[in-house]
CSV table of C-alpha atoms in Angstrom, one decimal:
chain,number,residue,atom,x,y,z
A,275,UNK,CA,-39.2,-0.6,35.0
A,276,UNK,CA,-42.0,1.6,36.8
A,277,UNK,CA,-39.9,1.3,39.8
A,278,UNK,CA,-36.7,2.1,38.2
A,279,UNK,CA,-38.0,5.1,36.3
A,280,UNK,CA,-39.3,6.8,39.0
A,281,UNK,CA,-36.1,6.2,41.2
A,282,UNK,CA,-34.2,7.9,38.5
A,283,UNK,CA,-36.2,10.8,38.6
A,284,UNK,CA,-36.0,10.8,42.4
A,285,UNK,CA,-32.4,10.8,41.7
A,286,UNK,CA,-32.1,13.6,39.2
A,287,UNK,CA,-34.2,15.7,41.5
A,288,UNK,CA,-31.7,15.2,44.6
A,289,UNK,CA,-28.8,14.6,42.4
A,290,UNK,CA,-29.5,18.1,40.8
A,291,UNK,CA,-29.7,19.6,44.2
A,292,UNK,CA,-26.6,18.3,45.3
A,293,UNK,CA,-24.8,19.8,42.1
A,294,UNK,CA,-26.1,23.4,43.3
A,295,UNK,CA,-23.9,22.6,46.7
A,296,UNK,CA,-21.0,21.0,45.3
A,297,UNK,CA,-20.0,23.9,42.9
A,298,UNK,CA,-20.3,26.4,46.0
A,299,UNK,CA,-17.7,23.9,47.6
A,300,UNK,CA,-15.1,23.5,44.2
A,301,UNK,CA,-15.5,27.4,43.7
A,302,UNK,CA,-14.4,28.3,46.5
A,303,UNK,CA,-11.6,25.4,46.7
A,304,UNK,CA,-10.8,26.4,43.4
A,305,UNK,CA,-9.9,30.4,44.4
A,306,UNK,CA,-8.3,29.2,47.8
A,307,UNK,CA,-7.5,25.9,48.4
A,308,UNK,CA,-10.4,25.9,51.0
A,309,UNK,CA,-13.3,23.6,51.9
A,310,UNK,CA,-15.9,25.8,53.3
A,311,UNK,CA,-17.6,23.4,56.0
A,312,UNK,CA,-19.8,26.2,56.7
A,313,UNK,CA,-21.5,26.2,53.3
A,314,UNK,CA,-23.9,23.9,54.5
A,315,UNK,CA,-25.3,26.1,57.1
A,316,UNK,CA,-25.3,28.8,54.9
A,317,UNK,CA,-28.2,26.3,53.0
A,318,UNK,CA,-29.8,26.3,55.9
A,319,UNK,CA,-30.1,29.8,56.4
A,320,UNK,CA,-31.5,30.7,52.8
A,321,UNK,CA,-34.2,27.8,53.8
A,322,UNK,CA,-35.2,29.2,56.9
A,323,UNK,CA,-35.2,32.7,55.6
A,324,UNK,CA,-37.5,32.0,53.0
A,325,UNK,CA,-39.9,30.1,55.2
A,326,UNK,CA,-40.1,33.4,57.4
A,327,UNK,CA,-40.6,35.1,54.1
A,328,UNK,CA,-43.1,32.9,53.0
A,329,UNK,CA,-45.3,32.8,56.6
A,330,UNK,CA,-44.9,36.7,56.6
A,331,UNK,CA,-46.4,37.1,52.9
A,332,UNK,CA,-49.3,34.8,52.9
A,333,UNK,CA,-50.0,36.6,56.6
A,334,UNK,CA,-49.9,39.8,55.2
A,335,UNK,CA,-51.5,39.5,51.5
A,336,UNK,CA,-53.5,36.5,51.6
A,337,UNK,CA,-54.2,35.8,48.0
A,338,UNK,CA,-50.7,35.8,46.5
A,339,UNK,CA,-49.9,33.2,44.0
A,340,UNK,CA,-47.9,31.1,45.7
A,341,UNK,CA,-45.5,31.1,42.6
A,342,UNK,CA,-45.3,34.8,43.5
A,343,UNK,CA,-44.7,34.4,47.0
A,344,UNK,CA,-41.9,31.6,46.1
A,345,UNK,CA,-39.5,33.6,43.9
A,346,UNK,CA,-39.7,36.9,46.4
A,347,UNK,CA,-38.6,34.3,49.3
A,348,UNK,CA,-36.1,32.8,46.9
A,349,UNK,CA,-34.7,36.0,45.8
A,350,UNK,CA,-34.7,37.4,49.8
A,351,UNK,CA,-33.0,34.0,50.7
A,352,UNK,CA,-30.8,34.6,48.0
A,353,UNK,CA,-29.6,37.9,48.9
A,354,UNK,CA,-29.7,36.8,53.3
A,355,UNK,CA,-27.5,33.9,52.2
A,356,UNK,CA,-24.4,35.9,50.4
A,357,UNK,CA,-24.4,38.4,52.3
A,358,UNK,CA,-24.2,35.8,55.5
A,359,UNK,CA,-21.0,34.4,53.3
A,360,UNK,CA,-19.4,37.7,52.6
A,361,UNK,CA,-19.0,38.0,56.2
A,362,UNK,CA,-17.9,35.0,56.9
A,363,UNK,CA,-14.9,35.4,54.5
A,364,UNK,CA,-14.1,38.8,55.5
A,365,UNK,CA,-14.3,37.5,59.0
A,366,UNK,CA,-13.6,34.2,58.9
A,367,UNK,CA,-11.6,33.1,56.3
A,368,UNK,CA,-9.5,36.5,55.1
A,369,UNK,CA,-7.2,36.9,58.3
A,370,UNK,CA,-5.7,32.9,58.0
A,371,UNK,CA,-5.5,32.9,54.4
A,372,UNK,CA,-1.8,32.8,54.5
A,373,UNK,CA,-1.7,30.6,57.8
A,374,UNK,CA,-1.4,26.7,58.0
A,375,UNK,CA,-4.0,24.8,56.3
A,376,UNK,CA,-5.3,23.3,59.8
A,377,UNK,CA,-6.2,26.8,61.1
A,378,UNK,CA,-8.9,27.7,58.5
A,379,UNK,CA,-10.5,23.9,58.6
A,380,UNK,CA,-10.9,24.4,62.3
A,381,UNK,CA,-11.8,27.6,62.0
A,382,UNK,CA,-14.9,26.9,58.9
A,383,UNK,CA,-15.8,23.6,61.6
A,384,UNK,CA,-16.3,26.0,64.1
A,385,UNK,CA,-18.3,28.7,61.7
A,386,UNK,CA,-20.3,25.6,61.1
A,387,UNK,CA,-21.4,24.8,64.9
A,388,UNK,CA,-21.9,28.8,65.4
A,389,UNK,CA,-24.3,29.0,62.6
A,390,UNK,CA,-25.9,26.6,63.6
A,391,UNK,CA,-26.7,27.3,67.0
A,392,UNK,CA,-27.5,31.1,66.4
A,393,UNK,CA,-30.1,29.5,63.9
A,394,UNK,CA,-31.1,27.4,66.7
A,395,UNK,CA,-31.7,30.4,69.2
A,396,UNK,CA,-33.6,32.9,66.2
A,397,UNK,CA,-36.1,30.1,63.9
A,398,UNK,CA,-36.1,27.7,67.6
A,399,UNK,CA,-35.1,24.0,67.6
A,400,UNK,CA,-38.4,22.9,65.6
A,401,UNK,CA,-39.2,21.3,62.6
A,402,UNK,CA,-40.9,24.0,60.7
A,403,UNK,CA,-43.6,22.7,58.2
A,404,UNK,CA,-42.5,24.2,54.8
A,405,UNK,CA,-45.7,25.1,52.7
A,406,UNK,CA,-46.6,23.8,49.2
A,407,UNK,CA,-47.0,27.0,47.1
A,408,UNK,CA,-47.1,25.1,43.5
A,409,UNK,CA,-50.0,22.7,42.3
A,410,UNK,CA,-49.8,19.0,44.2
A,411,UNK,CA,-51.4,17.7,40.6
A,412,UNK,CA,-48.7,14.9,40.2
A,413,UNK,CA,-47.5,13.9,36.6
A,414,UNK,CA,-47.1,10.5,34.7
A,415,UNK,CA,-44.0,10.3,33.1
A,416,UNK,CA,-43.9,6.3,31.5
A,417,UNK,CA,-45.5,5.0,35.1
A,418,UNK,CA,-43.1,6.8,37.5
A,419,UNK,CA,-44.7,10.2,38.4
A,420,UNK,CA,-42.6,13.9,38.9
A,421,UNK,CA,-44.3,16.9,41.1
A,422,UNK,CA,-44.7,20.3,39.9
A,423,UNK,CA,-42.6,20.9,42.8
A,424,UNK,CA,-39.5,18.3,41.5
A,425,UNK,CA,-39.9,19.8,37.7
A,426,UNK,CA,-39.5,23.0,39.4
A,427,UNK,CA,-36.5,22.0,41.0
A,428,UNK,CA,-35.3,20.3,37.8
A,429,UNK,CA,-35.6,23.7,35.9
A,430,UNK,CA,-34.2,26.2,38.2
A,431,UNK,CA,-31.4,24.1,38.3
A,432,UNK,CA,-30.8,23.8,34.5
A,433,UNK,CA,-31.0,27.6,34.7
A,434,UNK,CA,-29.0,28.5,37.6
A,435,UNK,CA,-26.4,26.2,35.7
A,436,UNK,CA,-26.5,27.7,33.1
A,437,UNK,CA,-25.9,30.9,34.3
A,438,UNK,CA,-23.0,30.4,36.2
A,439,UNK,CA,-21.6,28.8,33.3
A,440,UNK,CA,-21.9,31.8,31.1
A,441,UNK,CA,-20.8,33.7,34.3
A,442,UNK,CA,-17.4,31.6,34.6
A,443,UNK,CA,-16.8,31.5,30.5
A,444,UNK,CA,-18.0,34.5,29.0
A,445,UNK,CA,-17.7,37.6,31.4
A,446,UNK,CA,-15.1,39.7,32.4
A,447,UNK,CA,-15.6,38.8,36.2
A,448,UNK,CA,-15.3,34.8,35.1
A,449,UNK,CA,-12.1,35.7,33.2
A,450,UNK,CA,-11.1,37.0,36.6
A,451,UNK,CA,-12.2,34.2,38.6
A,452,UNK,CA,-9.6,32.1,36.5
A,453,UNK,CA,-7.0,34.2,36.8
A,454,UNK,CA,-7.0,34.3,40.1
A,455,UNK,CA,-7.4,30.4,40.3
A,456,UNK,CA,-4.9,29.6,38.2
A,457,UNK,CA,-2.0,32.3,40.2
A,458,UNK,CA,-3.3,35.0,42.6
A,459,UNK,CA,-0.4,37.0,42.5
A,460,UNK,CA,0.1,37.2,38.7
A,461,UNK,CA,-3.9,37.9,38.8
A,462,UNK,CA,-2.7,41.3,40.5
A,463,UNK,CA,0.2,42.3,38.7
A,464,UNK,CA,-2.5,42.4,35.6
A,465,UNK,CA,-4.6,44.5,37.6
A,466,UNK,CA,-7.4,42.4,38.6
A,467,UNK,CA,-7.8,42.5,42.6
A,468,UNK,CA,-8.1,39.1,44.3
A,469,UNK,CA,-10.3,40.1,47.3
A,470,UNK,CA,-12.8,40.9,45.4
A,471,UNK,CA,-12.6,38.3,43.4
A,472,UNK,CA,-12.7,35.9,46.6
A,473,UNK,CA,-15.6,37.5,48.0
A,474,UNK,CA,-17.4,37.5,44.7
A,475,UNK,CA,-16.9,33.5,44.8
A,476,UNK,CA,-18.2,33.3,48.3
A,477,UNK,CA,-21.1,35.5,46.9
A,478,UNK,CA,-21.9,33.0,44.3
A,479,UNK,CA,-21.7,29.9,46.3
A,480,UNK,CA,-24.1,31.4,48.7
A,481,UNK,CA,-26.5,32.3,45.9
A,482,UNK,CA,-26.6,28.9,44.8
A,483,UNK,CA,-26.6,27.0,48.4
A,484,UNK,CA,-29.5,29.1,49.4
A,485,UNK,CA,-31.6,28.1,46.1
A,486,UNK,CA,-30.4,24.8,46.9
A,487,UNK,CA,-31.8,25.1,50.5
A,488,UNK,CA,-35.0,26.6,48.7
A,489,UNK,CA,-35.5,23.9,46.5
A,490,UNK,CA,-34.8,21.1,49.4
A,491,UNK,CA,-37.2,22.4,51.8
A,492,UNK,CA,-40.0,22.6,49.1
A,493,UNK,CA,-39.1,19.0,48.0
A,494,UNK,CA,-39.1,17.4,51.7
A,495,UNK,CA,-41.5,19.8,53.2
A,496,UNK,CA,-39.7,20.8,56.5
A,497,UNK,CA,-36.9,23.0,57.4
A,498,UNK,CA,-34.8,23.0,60.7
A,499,UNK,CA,-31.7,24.4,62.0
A,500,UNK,CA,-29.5,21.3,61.5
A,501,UNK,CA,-30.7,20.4,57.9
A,502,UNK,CA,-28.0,21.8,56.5
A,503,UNK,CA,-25.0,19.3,57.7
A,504,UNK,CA,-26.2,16.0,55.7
A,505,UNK,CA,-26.5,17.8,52.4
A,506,UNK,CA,-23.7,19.4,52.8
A,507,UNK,CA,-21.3,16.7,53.7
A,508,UNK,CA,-23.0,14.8,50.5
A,509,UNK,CA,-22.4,18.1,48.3
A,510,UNK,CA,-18.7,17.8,49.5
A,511,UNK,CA,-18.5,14.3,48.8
A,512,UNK,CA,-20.3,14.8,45.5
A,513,UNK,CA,-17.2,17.5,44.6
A,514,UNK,CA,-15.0,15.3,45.6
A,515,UNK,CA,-16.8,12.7,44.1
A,516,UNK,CA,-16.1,14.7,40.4
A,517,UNK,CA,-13.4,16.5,40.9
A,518,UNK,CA,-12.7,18.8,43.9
A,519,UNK,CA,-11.8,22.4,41.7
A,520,UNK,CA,-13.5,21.5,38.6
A,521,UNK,CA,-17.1,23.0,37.7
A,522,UNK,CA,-18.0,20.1,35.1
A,523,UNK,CA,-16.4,17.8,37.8
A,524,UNK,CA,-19.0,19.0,40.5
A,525,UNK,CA,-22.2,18.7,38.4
A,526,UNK,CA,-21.6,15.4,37.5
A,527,UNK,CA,-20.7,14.1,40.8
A,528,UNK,CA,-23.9,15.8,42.6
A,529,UNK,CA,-25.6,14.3,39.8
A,530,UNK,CA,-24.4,10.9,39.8
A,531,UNK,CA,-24.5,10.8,43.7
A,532,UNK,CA,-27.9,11.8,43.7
A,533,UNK,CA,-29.0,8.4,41.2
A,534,UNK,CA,-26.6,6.5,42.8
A,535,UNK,CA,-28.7,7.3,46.3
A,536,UNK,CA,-32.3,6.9,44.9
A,537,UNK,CA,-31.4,3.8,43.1
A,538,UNK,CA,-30.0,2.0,46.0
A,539,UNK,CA,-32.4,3.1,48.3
A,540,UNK,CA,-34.7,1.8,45.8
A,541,UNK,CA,-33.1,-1.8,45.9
A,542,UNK,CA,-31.5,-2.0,49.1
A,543,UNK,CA,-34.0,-4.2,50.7
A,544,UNK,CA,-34.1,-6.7,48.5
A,545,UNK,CA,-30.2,-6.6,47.9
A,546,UNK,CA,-29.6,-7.4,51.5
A,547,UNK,CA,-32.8,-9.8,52.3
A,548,UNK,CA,-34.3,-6.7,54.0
A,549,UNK,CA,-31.9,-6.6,56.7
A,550,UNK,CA,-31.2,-2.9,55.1
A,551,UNK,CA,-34.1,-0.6,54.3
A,552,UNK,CA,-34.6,3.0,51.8
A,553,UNK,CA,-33.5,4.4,55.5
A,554,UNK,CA,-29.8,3.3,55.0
A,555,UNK,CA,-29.5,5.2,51.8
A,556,UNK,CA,-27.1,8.1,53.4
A,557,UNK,CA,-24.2,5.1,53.4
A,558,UNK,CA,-24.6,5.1,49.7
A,559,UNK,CA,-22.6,8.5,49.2
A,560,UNK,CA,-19.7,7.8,52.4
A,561,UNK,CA,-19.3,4.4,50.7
A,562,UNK,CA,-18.7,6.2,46.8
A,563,UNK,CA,-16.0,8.8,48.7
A,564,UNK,CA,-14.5,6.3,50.2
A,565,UNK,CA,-14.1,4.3,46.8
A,566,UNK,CA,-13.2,7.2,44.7
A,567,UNK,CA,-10.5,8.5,47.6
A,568,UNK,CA,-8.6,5.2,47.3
A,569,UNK,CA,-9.0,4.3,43.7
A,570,UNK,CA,-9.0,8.0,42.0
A,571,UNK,CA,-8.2,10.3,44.6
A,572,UNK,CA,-8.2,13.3,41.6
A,573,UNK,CA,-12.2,12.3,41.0
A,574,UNK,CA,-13.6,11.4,38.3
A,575,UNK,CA,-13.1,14.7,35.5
A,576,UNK,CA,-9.5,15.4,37.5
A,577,UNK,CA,-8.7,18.8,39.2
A,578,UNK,CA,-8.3,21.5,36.0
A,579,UNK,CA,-5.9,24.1,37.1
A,580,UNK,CA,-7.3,26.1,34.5
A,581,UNK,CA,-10.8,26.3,35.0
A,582,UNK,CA,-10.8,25.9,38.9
A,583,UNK,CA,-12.8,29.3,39.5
């Protein structure tokens, strides 16, 4: 039960970070009927921003708390990472939004391989140790122990959440948001102006995918240029997973892909005889796509018109 318990945790933990990704994927999907391949990368970039942030701060004023130090390179990361996306779509996405499907998948691949190697020539192709700023104290929860680091993780999660579900429901940008989702055009007519809109939701998602890439770096303890593709491609499969277009749908895939993942890693071994070890658990979420593709290719909540922004 130990074992079990603590694999759940592990699975909240990367199941909640997964969620972050996947709604930056369905947002934007849900506005334009685009998968952003890029979004991964822009991950990446919020995690390698904030470890500059971080090696510059404890350089400069030794004796920070490293709480302190965290939230200013969140909040830097944060603001790096949308206005990296509001380019992008400006530059990027905004002249093919009215061309073939193909042009703007090839052309978010490509955005992808760029980003990635202009972070390759600024942080260098190194694994960069990311620091532990919070206590390394470890807690018992019923045998299975969490980090400060994981409950941290856990919580800024349930906040960021949160947030954007207030956002999305309650404000007069959210109203906007699903206008525009659920007919662009009509969106105008009523005076509401669907670039902005767009680039808000681009905004957003790179606000979330950067405290995402935050929140992984601390948890795994290194950062690199190409750490950004794997979680990513889950986060896309965990949208999918859901309900490609649906908020609810994209929190409860990431979730459930991320305790799907730590469970069979978990049990893998002794499932196969230990011809398969904890190292094979990336099959675990290209196995549950592939599933949910042929057997409920809508996910599991359904695409919601409606409530797509």
């Amino acid at each position: 039960m130990e074992i079990l318990l603590q694999q759940i945790i592990n699975g909240l933990v990367l199941g909640s970070m997964y969620a972050l990704i996947a709604l930056g994927y369905t947002m934007v999907y849900g506005i334009i009927n685009l998968i952003n391949f890029a979004h991964g990368e822009v991950l990446m970039v919020g995690a390698l921003t904030s470890w500059t942030i971080i090696g510059l701060m404890k350089e400069s004023m030794p004796g920070t708390p490293g709480w302190l130090i965290l939230i200013i390179a969140l909040i830097i990361a944060c603001i790096v990472a949308a206005t990296l996306n509001f380019v992008i779509e400006k530059v990027a996405y905004r002249p093919l939004r009215n061309s073939p499907k193909l042009a703007p998948l090839i052309t978010a691949i490509g955005m992808s391989i760029l980003l990635q190697t202009l972070a390759m020539i600024i942080w260098k192709p190194t694994n960069k140790a990311y620091p532990n700023l919070l206590s390394t104290t470890p807690i018992e929860v019923g045998g299975a122990v969490i980090s400060p680091t994981q409950v941290m993780i856990l919580s800024v999660t349930a906040f960021s959440l949160v947030v954007l579900m207030w956002l999305v429901n309650y404000t007069k940008l959210g109203r906007a948001m699903r206008a525009t989702a659920e007919n662009p055009r009509v969106a105008a007519l009523m005076g509401i102006r669907p670039d902005m809109v767009i680039s808000a939701t681009f905004i957003i998602g790179a606000v979330l995918a950067a405290i995402a890439g935050v929140m992984y770096a601390s948890n795994y303890g290194i950062a690199q240029h190409a750490m950004g593709f794997l979680p990513g491609l889950k986060a896309f499969t965990a949208a999918v997973f859901g309900g490609i277009g649906n908020l609810a749908g994209a929190v409860v895939g990431g979730i459930l892909l991320g305790l799907i993942e730590a469970i069979g890693s978990g049990y893998i071994g002794s499932l196969t005889g230990g011809v398969l070890g904890s190292n094979y658990s990336d099959i675990f979420a290209f196995i549950v796509l592939i599933v949910m593709l042929t057997l409920r290719p809508s996910g599991l909540l359904g695409e919601r018109v409606a409530d797509r922004a």
